PDB file of C-alpha atoms in Angstrom:
ATOM      1  CA  MET A   1       0.753 -16.743 -12.531  1.00  0.00           C
ATOM      2  CA  LYS A   2      -1.940 -18.238 -10.356  1.00  0.00           C
ATOM      3  CA  SER A   3      -2.959 -14.826  -9.026  1.00  0.00           C
ATOM      4  CA  ILE A   4      -3.718 -13.645 -12.572  1.00  0.00           C
ATOM      5  CA  SER A   5      -5.934 -16.781 -13.180  1.00  0.00           C
ATOM      6  CA  THR A   6      -7.791 -16.282  -9.977  1.00  0.00           C
ATOM      7  CA  ILE A   7      -8.467 -12.581 -10.573  1.00  0.00           C
ATOM      8  CA  LEU A   8      -9.627 -12.972 -14.175  1.00  0.00           C
ATOM      9  CA  THR A   9     -11.990 -15.828 -13.215  1.00  0.00           C
ATOM     10  CA  LEU A  10     -13.569 -13.547 -10.501  1.00  0.00           C
ATOM     11  CA  SER A  11     -13.754 -10.659 -12.986  1.00  0.00           C
ATOM     12  CA  LEU A  12     -15.678 -12.721 -15.515  1.00  0.00           C
ATOM     13  CA  ILE A  13     -18.089 -14.131 -12.820  1.00  0.00           C
ATOM     14  CA  PHE A  14     -19.116 -10.481 -11.912  1.00  0.00           C
ATOM     15  CA  LEU A  15     -19.381  -9.235 -15.460  1.00  0.00           C
ATOM     16  CA  THR A  16     -22.855 -10.330 -15.903  1.00  0.00           C
ATOM     17  CA  GLY A  17     -24.136  -8.597 -12.899  1.00  0.00           C
ATOM     18  CA  ILE A  18     -22.083  -5.396 -12.752  1.00  0.00           C
ATOM     19  CA  ALA A  19     -24.510  -3.489 -15.005  1.00  0.00           C
ATOM     20  CA  PHE A  20     -27.307  -3.952 -12.533  1.00  0.00           C
ATOM     21  CA  GLY A  21     -27.833  -2.207  -9.182  1.00  0.00           C
ATOM     22  CA  GLN A  22     -25.662   0.729 -10.095  1.00  0.00           C
ATOM     23  CA  GLY A  23     -26.517   3.635  -7.819  1.00  0.00           C
ATOM     24  CA  TYR A  24     -25.102   6.408  -9.970  1.00  0.00           C
ATOM     25  CA  THR A  25     -25.217   7.663 -13.474  1.00  0.00           C
ATOM     26  CA  PHE A  26     -21.533   8.817 -13.675  1.00  0.00           C
ATOM     27  CA  LYS A  27     -18.559   8.615 -11.272  1.00  0.00           C
ATOM     28  CA  VAL A  28     -15.793  11.240 -11.161  1.00  0.00           C
ATOM     29  CA  LEU A  29     -12.513   9.643 -11.754  1.00  0.00           C
ATOM     30  CA  ALA A  30     -10.470  12.771 -12.347  1.00  0.00           C
ATOM     31  CA  ASN A  31     -11.239  16.428 -11.597  1.00  0.00           C
ATOM     32  CA  LYS A  32      -9.366  19.665 -12.365  1.00  0.00           C
ATOM     33  CA  GLY A  33     -10.606  23.158 -11.728  1.00  0.00           C
ATOM     34  CA  THR A  34     -13.161  24.699  -9.390  1.00  0.00           C
ATOM     35  CA  ASN A  35     -15.973  22.589 -10.552  1.00  0.00           C
ATOM     36  CA  LYS A  36     -19.283  22.482  -8.713  1.00  0.00           C
ATOM     37  CA  ILE A  37     -22.432  20.116  -8.492  1.00  0.00           C
ATOM     38  CA  LYS A  38     -25.864  20.926  -7.748  1.00  0.00           C
ATOM     39  CA  ALA A  39     -27.589  18.302  -5.884  1.00  0.00           C
ATOM     40  CA  GLY A  40     -31.057  19.317  -4.813  1.00  0.00           C
ATOM     41  CA  ALA A  41     -31.063  23.071  -4.045  1.00  0.00           C
ATOM     42  CA  ASP A  42     -27.318  23.642  -3.061  1.00  0.00           C
ATOM     43  CA  TRP A  43     -24.085  24.017  -4.973  1.00  0.00           C
ATOM     44  CA  GLU A  44     -21.106  22.151  -3.564  1.00  0.00           C
ATOM     45  CA  PRO A  45     -17.529  21.747  -4.808  1.00  0.00           C
ATOM     46  CA  LEU A  46     -17.204  18.504  -7.043  1.00  0.00           C
ATOM     47  CA  LYS A  47     -14.791  15.981  -5.730  1.00  0.00           C
ATOM     48  CA  THR A  48     -12.973  13.077  -7.303  1.00  0.00           C
ATOM     49  CA  GLY A  49     -14.833   9.887  -6.467  1.00  0.00           C
ATOM     50  CA  ALA A  50     -18.228  11.709  -6.388  1.00  0.00           C
ATOM     51  CA  SER A  51     -21.314   9.872  -7.770  1.00  0.00           C
ATOM     52  CA  LEU A  52     -23.437  11.854 -10.156  1.00  0.00           C
ATOM     53  CA  GLN A  53     -27.188  11.221 -10.450  1.00  0.00           C
ATOM     54  CA  ASP A  54     -29.388  11.778 -13.468  1.00  0.00           C
ATOM     55  CA  ASN A  55     -31.040  14.917 -12.014  1.00  0.00           C
ATOM     56  CA  ASP A  56     -27.762  16.481 -10.830  1.00  0.00           C
ATOM     57  CA  GLU A  57     -26.329  19.662 -12.570  1.00  0.00           C
ATOM     58  CA  LEU A  58     -22.611  20.620 -12.882  1.00  0.00           C
ATOM     59  CA  VAL A  59     -20.749  23.887 -13.395  1.00  0.00           C
ATOM     60  CA  ILE A  60     -17.460  23.383 -15.095  1.00  0.00           C
ATOM     61  CA  SER A  61     -14.844  26.233 -14.668  1.00  0.00           C
ATOM     62  CA  GLU A  62     -12.606  27.671 -17.414  1.00  0.00           C
ATOM     63  CA  ASN A  63      -9.627  25.476 -18.408  1.00  0.00           C
ATOM     64  CA  ALA A  64     -11.188  22.598 -16.340  1.00  0.00           C
ATOM     65  CA  TYR A  65     -11.219  18.871 -16.717  1.00  0.00           C
ATOM     66  CA  LEU A  66     -13.528  16.075 -15.822  1.00  0.00           C
ATOM     67  CA  GLY A  67     -13.014  12.353 -16.321  1.00  0.00           C
ATOM     68  CA  LEU A  68     -16.234  10.495 -15.973  1.00  0.00           C
ATOM     69  CA  VAL A  69     -17.234   6.902 -16.198  1.00  0.00           C
ATOM     70  CA  HIS A  70     -20.898   5.923 -16.921  1.00  0.00           C
ATOM     71  CA  ALA A  71     -22.633   3.188 -15.087  1.00  0.00           C
ATOM     72  CA  SER A  72     -22.508   1.169 -18.314  1.00  0.00           C
ATOM     73  CA  GLY A  73     -18.753   1.377 -18.318  1.00  0.00           C
ATOM     74  CA  LYS A  74     -18.377   3.967 -20.995  1.00  0.00           C
ATOM     75  CA  THR A  75     -16.134   6.929 -20.409  1.00  0.00           C
ATOM     76  CA  LEU A  76     -16.479  10.772 -20.930  1.00  0.00           C
ATOM     77  CA  GLU A  77     -13.906  13.452 -20.672  1.00  0.00           C
ATOM     78  CA  LEU A  78     -15.564  16.868 -20.202  1.00  0.00           C
ATOM     79  CA  LYS A  79     -13.641  20.086 -20.812  1.00  0.00           C
ATOM     80  CA  ALA A  80     -16.308  22.584 -21.920  1.00  0.00           C
ATOM     81  CA  ALA A  81     -16.979  25.414 -19.359  1.00  0.00           C
ATOM     82  CA  GLY A  82     -20.464  26.245 -18.327  1.00  0.00           C
ATOM     83  CA  ASN A  83     -23.546  24.454 -16.932  1.00  0.00           C
ATOM     84  CA  HIS A  84     -24.078  20.838 -17.865  1.00  0.00           C
ATOM     85  CA  LYS A  85     -26.998  18.633 -16.762  1.00  0.00           C
ATOM     86  CA  VAL A  86     -25.899  14.985 -15.898  1.00  0.00           C
ATOM     87  CA  SER A  87     -28.932  13.727 -17.898  1.00  0.00           C
ATOM     88  CA  ASP A  88     -27.682  15.655 -21.099  1.00  0.00           C
ATOM     89  CA  LEU A  89     -24.235  14.123 -20.545  1.00  0.00           C
ATOM     90  CA  ALA A  90     -25.704  10.707 -20.142  1.00  0.00           C
ATOM     91  CA  ALA A  91     -27.457  11.078 -23.295  1.00  0.00           C
ATOM     92  CA  LYS A  92     -24.249  11.506 -25.176  1.00  0.00           C
ATOM     93  CA  VAL A  93     -22.840   8.140 -24.020  1.00  0.00           C
ATOM     94  CA  ASN A  94     -23.350   5.090 -26.104  1.00  0.00           C
ATOM     95  CA  THR A  95     -24.204   2.730 -23.332  1.00  0.00           C
ATOM     96  CA  GLY A  96     -23.880  -0.359 -25.330  1.00  0.00           C
ATOM     97  CA  GLY A  97     -20.831  -2.157 -23.769  1.00  0.00           C
ATOM     98  CA  SER A  98     -19.559  -4.709 -21.343  1.00  0.00           C
ATOM     99  CA  SER A  99     -19.550  -2.525 -18.112  1.00  0.00           C
ATOM    100  CA  VAL A 100     -16.154  -3.863 -17.363  1.00  0.00           C
ATOM    101  CA  ALA A 101     -14.672  -0.352 -17.212  1.00  0.00           C
ATOM    102  CA  SER A 102     -16.958   0.473 -14.326  1.00  0.00           C
ATOM    103  CA  LYS A 103     -15.320  -2.301 -12.270  1.00  0.00           C
ATOM    104  CA  TYR A 104     -11.816  -1.099 -12.854  1.00  0.00           C
ATOM    105  CA  ALA A 105     -12.860   2.485 -12.202  1.00  0.00           C
ATOM    106  CA  ASP A 106     -14.022   1.525  -8.744  1.00  0.00           C
ATOM    107  CA  PHE A 107     -10.715  -0.268  -8.362  1.00  0.00           C
ATOM    108  CA  VAL A 108      -8.645   2.852  -8.972  1.00  0.00           C
ATOM    109  CA  LEU A 109     -10.937   5.036  -6.899  1.00  0.00           C
ATOM    110  CA  SER A 110     -10.624   2.673  -4.050  1.00  0.00           C
ATOM    111  CA  LYS A 111      -6.930   3.043  -4.046  1.00  0.00           C
ATOM    112  CA  MET A 112      -7.050   6.799  -3.528  1.00  0.00           C
ATOM    113  CA  SER A 113      -7.106   6.829   0.304  1.00  0.00           C
ATOM    114  CA  ALA A 114      -6.334   9.536   2.807  1.00  0.00           C
ATOM    115  CA  GLU A 115      -3.394   7.521   3.958  1.00  0.00           C
ATOM    116  CA  GLY A 116      -2.119   7.233   0.253  1.00  0.00           C
ATOM    117  CA  LYS A 117      -2.400  10.906  -0.025  1.00  0.00           C
ATOM    118  CA  LYS A 118      -0.198  11.510   3.061  1.00  0.00           C
ATOM    119  CA  ASN A 119       2.351   9.034   1.705  1.00  0.00           C
ATOM    120  CA  ARG A 120       2.338  10.634  -1.637  1.00  0.00           C
ATOM    121  CA  LEU A 121       2.843  14.120  -0.325  1.00  0.00           C
ATOM    122  CA  SER A 122       5.733  12.980   1.654  1.00  0.00           C
ATOM    123  CA  ALA A 123       7.397  11.190  -1.321  1.00  0.00           C
ATOM    124  CA  THR A 124       6.689  13.584  -4.213  1.00  0.00           C
ATOM    125  CA  GLY A 125       9.860  15.178  -5.619  1.00  0.00           C
ATOM    126  CA  ALA A 126      12.304  12.669  -3.916  1.00  0.00           C
ATOM    127  CA  VAL A 127      15.528  12.099  -5.558  1.00  0.00           C
ATOM    128  CA  HIS A 128      18.542  10.097  -4.615  1.00  0.00           C
ATOM    129  CA  ARG A 129      21.572  12.245  -3.645  1.00  0.00           C
ATOM    130  CA  GLY A 130      25.230  11.674  -4.023  1.00  0.00           C
ATOM    131  CA  SER A 131      27.385   9.807  -6.507  1.00  0.00           C
ATOM    132  CA  ASN A 132      27.449   6.541  -4.423  1.00  0.00           C
ATOM    133  CA  ASP A 133      23.637   6.113  -4.373  1.00  0.00           C
ATOM    134  CA  ALA A 134      22.152   3.203  -6.189  1.00  0.00           C
ATOM    135  CA  ILE A 135      19.704   3.755  -9.044  1.00  0.00           C
ATOM    136  CA  HIS A 136      16.222   2.681  -8.065  1.00  0.00           C
ATOM    137  CA  VAL A 137      14.213   1.292 -10.979  1.00  0.00           C
ATOM    138  CA  PHE A 138      10.531   1.413 -10.440  1.00  0.00           C
ATOM    139  CA  MET A 139       9.706  -2.247 -10.877  1.00  0.00           C
ATOM    140  CA  PRO A 140       9.966  -5.456  -8.791  1.00  0.00           C
ATOM    141  CA  SER A 141      13.106  -7.544  -9.200  1.00  0.00           C
ATOM    142  CA  SER A 142      11.063  -9.918 -11.302  1.00  0.00           C
ATOM    143  CA  VAL A 143       7.952  -8.944 -13.244  1.00  0.00           C
ATOM    144  CA  GLY A 144       5.572 -10.363 -15.963  1.00  0.00           C
ATOM    145  CA  VAL A 145       4.691  -8.209 -18.924  1.00  0.00           C
ATOM    146  CA  PHE A 146       1.800  -8.470 -21.312  1.00  0.00           C
ATOM    147  CA  SER A 147       2.102  -5.634 -23.777  1.00  0.00           C
ATOM    148  CA  ASP A 148       4.682  -5.241 -26.544  1.00  0.00           C
ATOM    149  CA  LYS A 149       5.471  -1.643 -25.175  1.00  0.00           C
ATOM    150  CA  ALA A 150       6.922  -0.954 -21.744  1.00  0.00           C
ATOM    151  CA  ILE A 151       8.009   2.276 -20.226  1.00  0.00           C
ATOM    152  CA  ILE A 152      10.778   1.779 -17.648  1.00  0.00           C
ATOM    153  CA  ARG A 153      11.422   4.623 -15.054  1.00  0.00           C
ATOM    154  CA  TRP A 154      13.877   5.057 -12.283  1.00  0.00           C
ATOM    155  CA  ASP A 155      14.785   7.689  -9.759  1.00  0.00           C
ATOM    156  CA  SER A 156      16.943  10.489 -11.154  1.00  0.00           C
ATOM    157  CA  VAL A 157      20.423  10.973  -9.758  1.00  0.00           C
ATOM    158  CA  ASP A 158      21.412  14.498  -8.713  1.00  0.00           C
ATOM    159  CA  GLY A 159      23.074  16.507 -11.301  1.00  0.00           C
ATOM    160  CA  GLU A 160      23.428  16.104 -15.127  1.00  0.00           C
ATOM    161  CA  ASN A 161      23.583  12.621 -16.088  1.00  0.00           C
ATOM    162  CA  VAL A 162      23.748  10.158 -18.912  1.00  0.00           C
ATOM    163  CA  TYR A 163      22.199   6.831 -18.144  1.00  0.00           C
ATOM    164  CA  VAL A 164      22.964   3.580 -19.795  1.00  0.00           C
ATOM    165  CA  VAL A 165      20.243   0.931 -19.927  1.00  0.00           C
ATOM    166  CA  THR A 166      21.553  -2.516 -20.709  1.00  0.00           C
ATOM    167  CA  LEU A 167      19.344  -5.507 -21.657  1.00  0.00           C
ATOM    168  CA  LYS A 168      20.731  -9.002 -21.523  1.00  0.00           C
ATOM    169  CA  ASN A 169      19.543 -12.446 -22.025  1.00  0.00           C
ATOM    170  CA  MET A 170      19.864 -15.206 -19.503  1.00  0.00           C
ATOM    171  CA  PHE A 171      23.246 -16.032 -20.742  1.00  0.00           C
ATOM    172  CA  ASP A 172      24.542 -12.597 -19.884  1.00  0.00           C
ATOM    173  CA  ASP A 173      24.752 -11.629 -23.637  1.00  0.00           C
ATOM    174  CA  VAL A 174      24.039  -7.996 -24.249  1.00  0.00           C
ATOM    175  CA  LEU A 175      21.029  -7.716 -26.561  1.00  0.00           C
ATOM    176  CA  VAL A 176      20.460  -3.945 -26.502  1.00  0.00           C
ATOM    177  CA  SER A 177      22.263  -0.933 -24.921  1.00  0.00           C
ATOM    178  CA  ILE A 178      20.492   2.317 -24.793  1.00  0.00           C
ATOM    179  CA  GLU A 179      21.932   5.849 -23.676  1.00  0.00           C
ATOM    180  CA  THR A 180      19.480   8.439 -22.476  1.00  0.00           C
ATOM    181  CA  ASN A 181      19.557  11.873 -20.657  1.00  0.00           C
ATOM    182  CA  GLU A 182      16.124  11.176 -19.161  1.00  0.00           C
ATOM    183  CA  PRO A 183      15.395   8.820 -16.081  1.00  0.00           C
ATOM    184  CA  ASN A 184      13.028   6.693 -18.352  1.00  0.00           C
ATOM    185  CA  ILE A 185      12.963   4.766 -21.539  1.00  0.00           C
ATOM    186  CA  GLU A 186      10.284   3.078 -23.693  1.00  0.00           C
ATOM    187  CA  LEU A 187      11.138  -0.537 -24.736  1.00  0.00           C
ATOM    188  CA  ASP A 188       9.727  -2.016 -27.771  1.00  0.00           C
ATOM    189  CA  LEU A 189       9.568  -5.699 -27.015  1.00  0.00           C
ATOM    190  CA  THR A 190       8.828  -6.473 -30.679  1.00  0.00           C
ATOM    191  CA  ASN A 191      12.377  -5.390 -31.529  1.00  0.00           C
ATOM    192  CA  GLU A 192      14.000  -8.236 -33.259  1.00  0.00           C
ATOM    193  CA  LYS A 193      16.765  -8.531 -30.638  1.00  0.00           C
ATOM    194  CA  LEU A 194      14.124  -8.931 -27.839  1.00  0.00           C
ATOM    195  CA  SER A 195      11.070 -10.483 -29.257  1.00  0.00           C
ATOM    196  CA  LYS A 196      12.293 -14.133 -29.093  1.00  0.00           C
ATOM    197  CA  GLU A 197      13.383 -13.781 -25.509  1.00  0.00           C
ATOM    198  CA  ASN A 198      11.162 -15.051 -22.772  1.00  0.00           C
ATOM    199  CA  VAL A 199      13.155 -13.362 -20.035  1.00  0.00           C
ATOM    200  CA  VAL A 200      15.219 -10.091 -20.511  1.00  0.00           C
ATOM    201  CA  LEU A 201      17.544  -8.882 -17.787  1.00  0.00           C
ATOM    202  CA  LEU A 202      17.689  -4.941 -17.337  1.00  0.00           C
ATOM    203  CA  SER A 203      20.051  -2.788 -15.549  1.00  0.00           C
ATOM    204  CA  VAL A 204      20.808   0.960 -15.482  1.00  0.00           C
ATOM    205  CA  THR A 205      23.933   2.660 -14.839  1.00  0.00           C
ATOM    206  CA  SER A 206      25.332   6.315 -14.838  1.00  0.00           C
ATOM    207  CA  LYS A 207      27.668   6.725 -17.737  1.00  0.00           C
ATOM    208  CA  GLY A 208      29.872   9.111 -15.755  1.00  0.00           C
ATOM    209  CA  ASP A 209      30.336   6.832 -12.851  1.00  0.00           C
ATOM    210  CA  GLU A 210      29.726   3.088 -13.330  1.00  0.00           C
ATOM    211  CA  GLU A 211      29.559   2.734  -9.520  1.00  0.00           C
ATOM    212  CA  VAL A 212      26.193   4.317  -9.646  1.00  0.00           C
ATOM    213  CA  LYS A 213      24.017   1.586 -10.804  1.00  0.00           C
ATOM    214  CA  SER A 214      20.922  -0.346 -10.332  1.00  0.00           C
ATOM    215  CA  GLY A 215      20.334  -3.899  -9.577  1.00  0.00           C
ATOM    216  CA  THR A 216      19.399  -6.423 -12.173  1.00  0.00           C
ATOM    217  CA  TYR A 217      15.626  -6.742 -13.059  1.00  0.00           C
ATOM    218  CA  ALA A 218      13.978  -9.657 -14.870  1.00  0.00           C
ATOM    219  CA  ILE A 219      11.153  -8.764 -17.287  1.00  0.00           C
ATOM    220  CA  LYS A 220       9.266 -11.929 -18.254  1.00  0.00           C
ATOM    221  CA  ARG A 221       6.867 -12.496 -21.128  1.00  0.00           C
ATOM    222  CA  LEU A 222       3.658 -14.139 -19.816  1.00  0.00           C
ATOM    223  CA  PRO A 223       3.142 -17.766 -20.562  1.00  0.00           C
ATOM    224  CA  GLU A 224       0.812 -18.141 -23.582  1.00  0.00           C
ATOM    225  CA  ALA A 225      -1.963 -19.599 -21.291  1.00  0.00           C
ATOM    226  CA  ASP A 226      -1.880 -16.630 -18.976  1.00  0.00           C
ATOM    227  CA  ALA A 227      -1.506 -14.264 -21.824  1.00  0.00           C
ATOM    228  CA  THR A 228      -4.751 -15.568 -23.325  1.00  0.00           C
ATOM    229  CA  LYS A 229      -6.705 -15.103 -20.116  1.00  0.00           C
ATOM    230  CA  VAL A 230      -5.534 -11.512 -19.752  1.00  0.00           C
ATOM    231  CA  LYS A 231      -6.501 -10.783 -23.471  1.00  0.00           C
ATOM    232  CA  GLU A 232      -9.880 -12.277 -23.057  1.00  0.00           C
ATOM    233  CA  THR A 233     -10.912  -9.815 -20.303  1.00  0.00           C
ATOM    234  CA  LEU A 234      -8.834  -7.000 -21.940  1.00  0.00           C
ATOM    235  CA  ASN A 235     -10.796  -7.385 -25.168  1.00  0.00           C
ATOM    236  CA  ALA A 236     -14.125  -6.954 -23.242  1.00  0.00           C
ATOM    237  CA  LEU A 237     -12.652  -3.870 -21.457  1.00  0.00           C
ATOM    238  CA  MET A 238     -11.520  -2.430 -24.681  1.00  0.00           C
ATOM    239  CA  SER A 239     -15.123  -2.190 -25.920  1.00  0.00           C
ATOM    240  CA  ASP A 240     -15.612   0.596 -23.251  1.00  0.00           C
ATOM    241  CA  VAL A 241     -12.180   2.296 -23.387  1.00  0.00           C
ATOM    242  CA  ASP A 242     -11.142   1.795 -27.070  1.00  0.00           C
ATOM    243  CA  GLN A 243     -10.072   5.438 -27.593  1.00  0.00           C
ATOM    244  CA  ALA A 244      -6.621   6.540 -26.475  1.00  0.00           C
ATOM    245  CA  THR A 245      -7.643   9.221 -23.828  1.00  0.00           C
ATOM    246  CA  ALA A 246      -6.010   9.911 -20.605  1.00  0.00           C
ATOM    247  CA  LEU A 247      -9.118   8.681 -18.736  1.00  0.00           C
ATOM    248  CA  ASN A 248      -9.130   5.331 -20.615  1.00  0.00           C
ATOM    249  CA  LYS A 249      -5.353   4.920 -19.986  1.00  0.00           C
ATOM    250  CA  TYR A 250      -6.087   5.510 -16.224  1.00  0.00           C
ATOM    251  CA  ILE A 251      -8.752   2.741 -16.324  1.00  0.00           C
ATOM    252  CA  LEU A 252      -6.260   0.428 -18.116  1.00  0.00           C
ATOM    253  CA  ALA A 253      -3.700   1.000 -15.380  1.00  0.00           C
ATOM    254  CA  GLY A 254      -6.326  -0.211 -12.893  1.00  0.00           C
ATOM    255  CA  PHE A 255      -6.833  -3.354 -14.999  1.00  0.00           C
ATOM    256  CA  TYR A 256      -3.181  -4.211 -15.191  1.00  0.00           C
ATOM    257  CA  GLU A 257      -2.529  -3.436 -11.599  1.00  0.00           C
ATOM    258  CA  GLU A 258      -5.370  -5.618 -10.347  1.00  0.00           C
ATOM    259  CA  ASN A 259      -3.860  -8.424 -12.620  1.00  0.00           C
ATOM    260  CA  ASN A 260      -0.458  -7.777 -11.052  1.00  0.00           C
ATOM    261  CA  LEU A 261       1.055  -6.584 -14.471  1.00  0.00           C
ATOM    262  CA  LEU A 262       2.968  -3.715 -12.834  1.00  0.00           C
ATOM    263  CA  ILE A 263       4.982  -2.564 -15.826  1.00  0.00           C
ATOM    264  CA  ASP A 264       1.894  -2.563 -18.002  1.00  0.00           C
ATOM    265  CA  ALA A 265       0.100  -0.494 -15.270  1.00  0.00           C
ATOM    266  CA  LEU A 266       3.002   1.921 -14.949  1.00  0.00           C
ATOM    267  CA  THR A 267       3.075   2.319 -18.762  1.00  0.00           C
ATOM    268  CA  SER A 268      -0.606   3.164 -18.830  1.00  0.00           C
ATOM    269  CA  TYR A 269      -0.222   5.704 -16.067  1.00  0.00           C
ATOM    270  CA  GLU A 270       2.667   7.366 -17.876  1.00  0.00           C
ATOM    271  CA  GLU A 271       0.617   7.423 -21.007  1.00  0.00           C
ATOM    272  CA  ALA A 272      -2.375   9.069 -19.187  1.00  0.00           C
ATOM    273  CA  ILE A 273      -0.126  11.730 -17.868  1.00  0.00           C
ATOM    274  CA  LYS A 274       1.357  12.419 -21.163  1.00  0.00           C
ATOM    275  CA  LEU A 275      -2.088  12.799 -22.718  1.00  0.00           C
ATOM    276  CA  ALA A 276      -3.274  15.158 -19.872  1.00  0.00           C
ATOM    277  CA  PRO A 277      -0.219  16.622 -18.267  1.00  0.00           C
ATOM    278  CA  GLU A 278      -2.251  19.457 -16.605  1.00  0.00           C
ATOM    279  CA  VAL A 279      -4.567  17.061 -14.617  1.00  0.00           C
ATOM    280  CA  ASP A 280      -3.014  16.421 -11.219  1.00  0.00           C
ATOM    281  CA  SER A 281      -5.432  13.616 -10.561  1.00  0.00           C
ATOM    282  CA  TYR A 282      -3.365  11.291 -12.762  1.00  0.00           C
ATOM    283  CA  ARG A 283      -0.092  12.324 -11.311  1.00  0.00           C
ATOM    284  CA  GLU A 284      -1.290  11.827  -7.833  1.00  0.00           C
ATOM    285  CA  ALA A 285      -2.743   8.356  -8.632  1.00  0.00           C
ATOM    286  CA  TYR A 286       0.489   7.412 -10.381  1.00  0.00           C
ATOM    287  CA  VAL A 287       2.525   8.246  -7.202  1.00  0.00           C
ATOM    288  CA  GLU A 288       0.163   6.298  -4.974  1.00  0.00           C
ATOM    289  CA  PHE A 289       0.377   3.319  -7.344  1.00  0.00           C
ATOM    290  CA  LEU A 290       4.275   3.409  -6.995  1.00  0.00           C
ATOM    291  CA  LEU A 291       4.077   3.680  -3.248  1.00  0.00           C
ATOM    292  CA  ARG A 292       1.422   0.921  -2.529  1.00  0.00           C
ATOM    293  CA  ASN A 293       3.398  -1.522  -4.714  1.00  0.00           C
ATOM    294  CA  ARG A 294       6.764  -0.517  -3.106  1.00  0.00           C
ATOM    295  CA  LEU A 295       8.236   0.193  -6.467  1.00  0.00           C
ATOM    296  CA  GLY A 296      11.613   2.077  -6.596  1.00  0.00           C
ATOM    297  CA  GLU A 297      12.621   0.993  -2.963  1.00  0.00           C
TER     298      GLU A 297
END
């Protein structure tokens, strides 16, 4: 896990300086609706990734949503229609914090590229057709996990299906077998049958046709030293994103992805979408995350 150690070390180096030199009051991480910004004399459409200054003004449309991150790292979800001065929004933010969230906000925004959008549009809605197709689980063949909860998702197979998810230990003993009609499950890694295992082997099959199956995927608990390093930075981040909002889950996804904890990142994306299913920004970011990490191939 050398990459985690290196990234976390660099993160801590930049913590002390990240609060200084910010050229914005808020950044827009998520945007739904026909929202506008007045910068100077002109009104313009508000875009995801935009930087908001203290003297800017916003018009929020009906049934809209804005996910904002303050320069201090604090987050703000805005749903109230009408005119809002950025200075008034900033006054609502408790700016005491670590500023770690702004770093990971920049990380997730940097990943929303034009090329990523092109790839996302071509991939959205894809399913694997035919009874002989393999089931593609959205994870690497071997992956570390930090959290106690993990959402596992795979491509749906055409038609009505019951999936069987099997979890084994390294000796090929079955620990848990789960049936589901959905192409996803949520694993509780504190389950007494799983909690003592450092490595769990996961596979998915179609109950109606055992030839339709996935490969075997290894889910590995982080070594204690690596988990401690992750926890140290995560604790600082949680001082900014302690509330269970879609925006905060989105920022957590960025934290986990940058630290190569892809199951944890996927879980956070899934939770963000569940909390704000109407906001396309989170779904689009999730698809781009899957594509750039080559998950499900």
